[in-house]
Coordinates of C-alpha atoms in Angstrom, one line a residue:
X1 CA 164.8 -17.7 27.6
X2 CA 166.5 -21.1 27.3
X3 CA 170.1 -21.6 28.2
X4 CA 172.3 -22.0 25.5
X5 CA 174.6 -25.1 26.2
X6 CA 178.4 -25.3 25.5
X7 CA 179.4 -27.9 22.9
X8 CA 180.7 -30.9 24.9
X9 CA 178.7 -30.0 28.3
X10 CA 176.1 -32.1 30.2
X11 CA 172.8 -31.5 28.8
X12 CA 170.9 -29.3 31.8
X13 CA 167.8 -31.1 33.0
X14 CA 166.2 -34.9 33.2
X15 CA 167.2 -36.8 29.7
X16 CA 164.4 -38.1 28.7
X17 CA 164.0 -42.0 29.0
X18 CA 162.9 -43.9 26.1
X19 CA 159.9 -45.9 26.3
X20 CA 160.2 -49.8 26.0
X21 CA 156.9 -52.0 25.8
X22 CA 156.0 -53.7 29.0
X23 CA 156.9 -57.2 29.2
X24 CA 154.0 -59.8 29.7
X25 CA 154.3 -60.1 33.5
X26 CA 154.9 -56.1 34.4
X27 CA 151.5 -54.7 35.1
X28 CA 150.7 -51.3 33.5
X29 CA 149.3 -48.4 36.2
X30 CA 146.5 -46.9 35.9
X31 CA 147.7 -42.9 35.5
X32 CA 150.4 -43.8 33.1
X33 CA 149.1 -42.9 29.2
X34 CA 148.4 -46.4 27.7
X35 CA 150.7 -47.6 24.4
X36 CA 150.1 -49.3 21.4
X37 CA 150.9 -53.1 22.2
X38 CA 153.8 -53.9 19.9
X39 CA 153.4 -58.2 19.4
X40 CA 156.8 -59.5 19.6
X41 CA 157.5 -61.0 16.3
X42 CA 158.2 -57.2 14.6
X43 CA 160.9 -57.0 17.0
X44 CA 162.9 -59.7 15.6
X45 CA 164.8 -59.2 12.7
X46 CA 164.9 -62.2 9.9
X47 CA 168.7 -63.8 9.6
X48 CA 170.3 -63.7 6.3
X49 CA 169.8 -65.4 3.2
X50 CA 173.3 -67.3 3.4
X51 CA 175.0 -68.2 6.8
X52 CA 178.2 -68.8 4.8
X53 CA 181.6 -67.7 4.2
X54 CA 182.6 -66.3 1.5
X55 CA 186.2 -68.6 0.5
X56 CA 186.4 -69.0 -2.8
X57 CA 187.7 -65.4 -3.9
X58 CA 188.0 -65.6 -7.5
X59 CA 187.9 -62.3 -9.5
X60 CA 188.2 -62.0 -13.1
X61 CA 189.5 -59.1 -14.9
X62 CA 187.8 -58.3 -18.0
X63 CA 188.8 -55.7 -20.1
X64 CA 190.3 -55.3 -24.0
X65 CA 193.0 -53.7 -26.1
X66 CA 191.9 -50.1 -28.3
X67 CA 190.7 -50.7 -31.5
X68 CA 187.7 -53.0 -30.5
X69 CA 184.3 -52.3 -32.6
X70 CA 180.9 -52.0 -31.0
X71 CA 180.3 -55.3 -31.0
X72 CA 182.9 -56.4 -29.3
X73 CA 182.2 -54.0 -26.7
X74 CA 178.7 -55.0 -26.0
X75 CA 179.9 -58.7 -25.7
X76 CA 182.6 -57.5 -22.9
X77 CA 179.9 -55.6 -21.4
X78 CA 177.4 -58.7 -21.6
X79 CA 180.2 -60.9 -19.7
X80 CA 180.9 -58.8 -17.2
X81 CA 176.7 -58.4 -16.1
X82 CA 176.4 -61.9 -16.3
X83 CA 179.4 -62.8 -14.3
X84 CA 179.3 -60.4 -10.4
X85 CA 182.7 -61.6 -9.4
X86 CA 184.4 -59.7 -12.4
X87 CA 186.0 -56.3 -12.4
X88 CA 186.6 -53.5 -15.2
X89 CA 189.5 -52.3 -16.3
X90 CA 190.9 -49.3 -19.2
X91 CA 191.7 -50.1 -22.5
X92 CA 194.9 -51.1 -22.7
X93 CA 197.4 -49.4 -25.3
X94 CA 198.4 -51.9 -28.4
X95 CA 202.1 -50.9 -27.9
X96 CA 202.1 -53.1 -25.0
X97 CA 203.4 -56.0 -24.3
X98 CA 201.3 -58.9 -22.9
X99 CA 203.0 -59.7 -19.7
X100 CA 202.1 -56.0 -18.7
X101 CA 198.5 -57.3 -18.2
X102 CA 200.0 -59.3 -15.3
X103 CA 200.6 -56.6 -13.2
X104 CA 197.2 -55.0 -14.0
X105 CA 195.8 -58.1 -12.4
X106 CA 198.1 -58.1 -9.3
X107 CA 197.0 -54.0 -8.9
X108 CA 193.2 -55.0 -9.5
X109 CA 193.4 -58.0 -7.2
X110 CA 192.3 -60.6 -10.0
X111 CA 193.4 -64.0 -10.1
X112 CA 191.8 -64.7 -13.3
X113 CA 191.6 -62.3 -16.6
X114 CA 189.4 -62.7 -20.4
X115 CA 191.4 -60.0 -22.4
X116 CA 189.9 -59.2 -25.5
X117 CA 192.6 -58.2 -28.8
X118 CA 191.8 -56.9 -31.8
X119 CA 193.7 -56.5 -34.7
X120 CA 193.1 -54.9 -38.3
X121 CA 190.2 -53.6 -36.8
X122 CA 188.1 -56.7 -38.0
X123 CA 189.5 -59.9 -36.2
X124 CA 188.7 -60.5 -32.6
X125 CA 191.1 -62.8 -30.0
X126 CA 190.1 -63.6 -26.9
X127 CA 192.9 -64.7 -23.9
X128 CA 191.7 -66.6 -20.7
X129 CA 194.4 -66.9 -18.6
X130 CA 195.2 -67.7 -14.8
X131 CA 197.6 -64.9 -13.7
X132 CA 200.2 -65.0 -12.7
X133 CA 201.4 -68.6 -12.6
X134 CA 199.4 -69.6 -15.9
X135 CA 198.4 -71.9 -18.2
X136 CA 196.4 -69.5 -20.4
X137 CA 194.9 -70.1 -23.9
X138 CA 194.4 -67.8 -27.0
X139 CA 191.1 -68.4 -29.0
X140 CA 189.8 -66.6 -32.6
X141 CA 186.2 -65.4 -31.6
X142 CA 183.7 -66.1 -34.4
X143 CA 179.8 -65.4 -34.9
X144 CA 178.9 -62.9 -32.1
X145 CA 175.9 -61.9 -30.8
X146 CA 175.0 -59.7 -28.2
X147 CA 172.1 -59.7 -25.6
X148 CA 170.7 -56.5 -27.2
X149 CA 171.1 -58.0 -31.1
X150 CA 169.4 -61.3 -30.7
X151 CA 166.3 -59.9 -29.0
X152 CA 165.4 -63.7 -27.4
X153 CA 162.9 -64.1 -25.0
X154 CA 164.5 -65.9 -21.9
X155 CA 166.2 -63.7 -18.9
X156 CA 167.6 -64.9 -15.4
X157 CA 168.3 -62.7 -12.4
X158 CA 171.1 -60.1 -12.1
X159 CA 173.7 -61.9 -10.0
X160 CA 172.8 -65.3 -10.3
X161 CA 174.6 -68.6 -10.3
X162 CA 175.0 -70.2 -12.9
X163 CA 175.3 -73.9 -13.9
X164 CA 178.1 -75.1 -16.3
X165 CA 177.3 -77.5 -18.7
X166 CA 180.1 -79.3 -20.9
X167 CA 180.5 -81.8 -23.8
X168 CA 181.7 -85.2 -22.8
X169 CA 184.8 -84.0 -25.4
X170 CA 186.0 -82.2 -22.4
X171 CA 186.9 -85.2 -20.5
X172 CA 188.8 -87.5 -23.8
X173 CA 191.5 -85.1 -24.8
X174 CA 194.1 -83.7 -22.3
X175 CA 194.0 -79.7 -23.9
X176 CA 189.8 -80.1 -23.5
X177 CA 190.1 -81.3 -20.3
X178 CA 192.6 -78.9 -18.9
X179 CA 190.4 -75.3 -20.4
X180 CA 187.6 -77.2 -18.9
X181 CA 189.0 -76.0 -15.5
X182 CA 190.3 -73.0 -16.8
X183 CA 186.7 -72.5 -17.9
X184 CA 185.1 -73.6 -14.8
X185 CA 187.2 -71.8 -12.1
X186 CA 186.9 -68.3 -14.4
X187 CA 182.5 -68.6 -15.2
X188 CA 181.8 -70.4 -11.9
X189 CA 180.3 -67.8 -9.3
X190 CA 181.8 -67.7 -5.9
X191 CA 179.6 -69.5 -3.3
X192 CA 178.3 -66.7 -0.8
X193 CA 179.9 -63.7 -3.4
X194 CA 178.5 -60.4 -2.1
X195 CA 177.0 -59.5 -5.4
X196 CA 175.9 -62.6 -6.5
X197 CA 172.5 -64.2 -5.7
X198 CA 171.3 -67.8 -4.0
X199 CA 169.1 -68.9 -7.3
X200 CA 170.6 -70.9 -10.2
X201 CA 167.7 -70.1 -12.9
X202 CA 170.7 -69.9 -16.0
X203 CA 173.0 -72.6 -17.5
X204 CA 176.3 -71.6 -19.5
X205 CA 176.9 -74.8 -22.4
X206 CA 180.6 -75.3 -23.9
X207 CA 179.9 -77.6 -26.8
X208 CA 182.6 -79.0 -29.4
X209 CA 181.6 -79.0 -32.6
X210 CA 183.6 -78.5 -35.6
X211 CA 187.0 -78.5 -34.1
X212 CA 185.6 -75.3 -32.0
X213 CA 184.2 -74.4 -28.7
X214 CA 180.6 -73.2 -29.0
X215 CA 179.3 -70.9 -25.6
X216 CA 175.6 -70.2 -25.0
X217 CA 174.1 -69.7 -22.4
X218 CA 170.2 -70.9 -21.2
X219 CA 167.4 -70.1 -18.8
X220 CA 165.7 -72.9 -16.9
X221 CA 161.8 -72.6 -17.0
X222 CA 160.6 -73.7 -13.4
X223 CA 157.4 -75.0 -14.6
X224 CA 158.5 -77.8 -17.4
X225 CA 162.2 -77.3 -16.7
X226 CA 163.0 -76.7 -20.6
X227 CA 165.7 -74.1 -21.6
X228 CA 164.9 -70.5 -23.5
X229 CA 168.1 -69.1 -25.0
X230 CA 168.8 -65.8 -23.4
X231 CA 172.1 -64.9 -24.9
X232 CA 175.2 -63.8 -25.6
X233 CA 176.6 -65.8 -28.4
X234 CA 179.8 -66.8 -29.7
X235 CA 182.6 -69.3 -31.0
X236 CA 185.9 -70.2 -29.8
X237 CA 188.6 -71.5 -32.1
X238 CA 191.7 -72.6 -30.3
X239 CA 195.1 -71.5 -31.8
X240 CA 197.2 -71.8 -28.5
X241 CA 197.7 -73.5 -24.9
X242 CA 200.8 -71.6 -22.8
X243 CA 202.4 -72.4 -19.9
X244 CA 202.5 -69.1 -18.6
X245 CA 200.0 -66.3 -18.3
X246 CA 200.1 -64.4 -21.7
X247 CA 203.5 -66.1 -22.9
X248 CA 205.8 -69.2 -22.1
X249 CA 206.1 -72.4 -23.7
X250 CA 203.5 -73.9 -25.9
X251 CA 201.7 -76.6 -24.4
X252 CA 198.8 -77.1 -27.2
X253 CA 198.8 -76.0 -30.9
X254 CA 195.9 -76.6 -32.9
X255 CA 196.5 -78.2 -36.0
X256 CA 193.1 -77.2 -37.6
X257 CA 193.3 -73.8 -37.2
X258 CA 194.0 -71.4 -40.1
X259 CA 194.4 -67.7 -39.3
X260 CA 191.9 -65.2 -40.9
X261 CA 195.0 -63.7 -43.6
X262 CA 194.5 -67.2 -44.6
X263 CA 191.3 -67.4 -45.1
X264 CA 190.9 -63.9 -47.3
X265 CA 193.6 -64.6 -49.2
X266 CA 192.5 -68.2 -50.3
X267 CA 189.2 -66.4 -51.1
X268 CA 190.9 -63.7 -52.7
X269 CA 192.8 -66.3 -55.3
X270 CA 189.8 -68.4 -55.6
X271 CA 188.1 -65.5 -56.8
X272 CA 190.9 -64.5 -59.2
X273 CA 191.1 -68.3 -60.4
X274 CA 187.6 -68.1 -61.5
X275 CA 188.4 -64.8 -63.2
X276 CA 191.2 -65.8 -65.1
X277 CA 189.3 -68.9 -65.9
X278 CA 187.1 -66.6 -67.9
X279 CA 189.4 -64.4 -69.7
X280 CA 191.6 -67.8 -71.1
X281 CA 187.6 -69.1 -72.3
X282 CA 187.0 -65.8 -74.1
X283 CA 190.3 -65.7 -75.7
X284 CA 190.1 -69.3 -76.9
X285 CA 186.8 -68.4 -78.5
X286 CA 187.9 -65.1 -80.9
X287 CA 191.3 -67.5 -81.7
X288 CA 188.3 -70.4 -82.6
X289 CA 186.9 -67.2 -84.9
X290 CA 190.1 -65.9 -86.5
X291 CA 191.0 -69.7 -87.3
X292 CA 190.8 -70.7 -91.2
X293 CA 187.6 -71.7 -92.2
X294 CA 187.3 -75.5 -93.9
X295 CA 185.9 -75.3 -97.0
X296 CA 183.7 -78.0 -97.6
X297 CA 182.9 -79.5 -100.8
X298 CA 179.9 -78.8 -103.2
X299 CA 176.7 -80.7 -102.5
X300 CA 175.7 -82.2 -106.3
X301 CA 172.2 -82.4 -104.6
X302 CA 171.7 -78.8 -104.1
X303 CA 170.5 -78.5 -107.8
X304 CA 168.0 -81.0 -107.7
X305 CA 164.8 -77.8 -106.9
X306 CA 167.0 -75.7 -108.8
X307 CA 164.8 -74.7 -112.4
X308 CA 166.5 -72.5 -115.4
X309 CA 165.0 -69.3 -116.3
X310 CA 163.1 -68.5 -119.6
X311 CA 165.3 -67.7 -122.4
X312 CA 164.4 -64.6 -123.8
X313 CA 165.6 -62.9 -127.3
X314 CA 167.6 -60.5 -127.6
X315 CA 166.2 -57.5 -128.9
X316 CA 168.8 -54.8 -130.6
X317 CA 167.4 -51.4 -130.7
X318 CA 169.1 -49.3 -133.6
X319 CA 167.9 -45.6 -133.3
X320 CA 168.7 -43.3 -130.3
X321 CA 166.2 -43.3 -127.6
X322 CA 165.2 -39.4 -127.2
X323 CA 166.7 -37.8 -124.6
X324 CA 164.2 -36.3 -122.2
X325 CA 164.2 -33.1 -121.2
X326 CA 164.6 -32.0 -117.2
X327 CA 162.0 -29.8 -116.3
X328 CA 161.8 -29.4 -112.6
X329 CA 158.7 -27.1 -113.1
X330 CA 155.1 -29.4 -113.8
X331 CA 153.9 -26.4 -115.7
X332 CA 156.3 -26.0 -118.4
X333 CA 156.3 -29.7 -119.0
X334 CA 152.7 -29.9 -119.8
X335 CA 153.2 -26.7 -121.7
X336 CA 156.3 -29.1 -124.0
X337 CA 154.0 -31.8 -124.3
X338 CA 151.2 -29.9 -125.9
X339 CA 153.5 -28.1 -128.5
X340 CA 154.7 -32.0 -129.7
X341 CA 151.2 -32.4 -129.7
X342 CA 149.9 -29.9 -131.8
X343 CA 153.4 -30.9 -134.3
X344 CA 152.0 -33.8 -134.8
X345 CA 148.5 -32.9 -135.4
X346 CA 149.4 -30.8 -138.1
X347 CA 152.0 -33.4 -139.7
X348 CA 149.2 -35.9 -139.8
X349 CA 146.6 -33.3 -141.7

């Protein structure tokens, strides 16, 4: 039987050697058992894709407050597969203030955050911000579609770079040109990001039209270089620009904004104008029929076709007329009317 060895002792007996392949000058004897030759290019391992550092450690918190509806949930969800340098977070309780999100960051190791609010269950507000110094803006999200509800043909590679593209807007007005940065230092994928890729095959567009920011974002085709909408969707109105991250003083206000209690209620009343609109017509019509009607004066022309009747004379009849009898029985009548008959038969023999 084999001797059982001690755990930690000195293994009894030759170790055996591992073999190596013989270099090109060592000569192989003849009783030793012959090896595959091994060539020596499977020996050397390929370098990596990216000899580079990673500096640039931007990470983005996304995450939203409770209350948020599907949608909304599947766009937060789009963001963060499209963008590797982000992180997920709970929902964060409406009673909450703000500035709490500050220290969620600093816990999570995030410089940057998108925070999506929702309110009445039916109005959407998104916060980028650059925690915890600042600035950070608050926009009303408008028209969104998700990856799944458009169903569009183009798709790009899990992890990729992507290009940002913006309107020449961005570089006129101060408040474009300072969320252009904002933009580009929370979208813009790290260089060398451990979960990003080194391909740029999808381009993110911020276009201004309308008074409001409008995101999509694009595959590039390799073959004609044209661009296949791949999705998500939305629009940002501005309401705010702060100074601080989630609060301080207002840098921006937008004057063409109107909030969405506005808007309802403008449509409410414009609805209610048309309605009362309608009741005043239909009362000024039955007043129009109770009125006094205008009596207008005979037409002497009216009795031009007009032609008198016959006169007829006037005939006096001086004896009784005979009262007939009421017989409801057919019988007995004719049975009456052959008695007078006979009467007068006789009368007249």
């Amino acid at each position: 039987m084999a001797a059982k060895r001690k755990h930690g002792a000195p293994a009894v007996g030759k170790a055996k050697r591992a073999r190596r392949a013989p270099s090109a000058g060592e000569a192989v004897p003849e009783g030793a058992p012959q090896e595959h030759s091994i060539p020596p290019q499977e020996y050397s391992i390929p370098p990596p894709v990216s000899q580079g550092k990673w500096k640039n450690k931007e990470r983005v918190l996304i995450f939203s407050s409770r209350g948020i509806n599907f949608r909304t949930r599947h766009l937060m969800q789009d963001l963060r597969t499209l963008m590797p340098h982000s992180k997920a977070d709970t929902k964060m309780d409406r009673k909450d203030q703000l500035f709490v999100i500050n220290e969620v960051c600093e816990m999570k190791n995030c410089n940057k955050c998108i925070f999506f609010e929702a309110k009445k269950k039916q109005d959407l507000y998104m916060w980028f911000s650059n925690t915890p110094q600042g600035p950070s803006a608050k926009f009303l999200v408008q028209n969104v579609h998700t990856l799944a509800e458009l169903k569009m043909t183009g798709n790009c590679l899990r992890g990729s770079r992507p290009l940002l593209s913006f309107d020449p807007m961005f570089d006129r007005e101060p408040h474009y040109a300072l969320l252009k940065e904002l933009f580009i230092q929370i979208f813009s994928t790290p260089q060398y990001h451990p979960k990003s890729q080194p391909f740029v095959d999808h381009v993110f567009t911020f276009t201004i039209t309308d008074e409001r920011i409008w995101f999509r974002n694009y595959q590039i085709i390799e073959e004609d270089a044209s661009l296949v909408e791949i999705g998500p969707r939305f629009v940002l109105n501005l309401i705010k620009i702060f100074q601080g991250s989630f609060g301080g003083p207002t840098l921006y206000e937008n004057p063409h904004y109107q909030s969405p209690n506005m808007h309802r209620r403008l449509v409410k009343l414009s609805v209610a104008a048309k309605f009362r609109e309608k009741q005043q017509v239909k009362e000024v019509q039955k007043i129009k029929k109770k009125g006094t009607k205008v009596l207008v004066e005979e037409d002497p022309t009216e009795v031009v076709f007009e032609t008198p009747a016959e006169e007829k004379p006037v005939e006096v009849q001086l004896v009784k007329p005979e009262s007939k009898p009421i017989v409801k029985d057919k019988k007995k009548l004719r049975k009456i009317q052959r008695k007078k008959q006979k009467k007068l038969f006789r009368t007249e023999g």
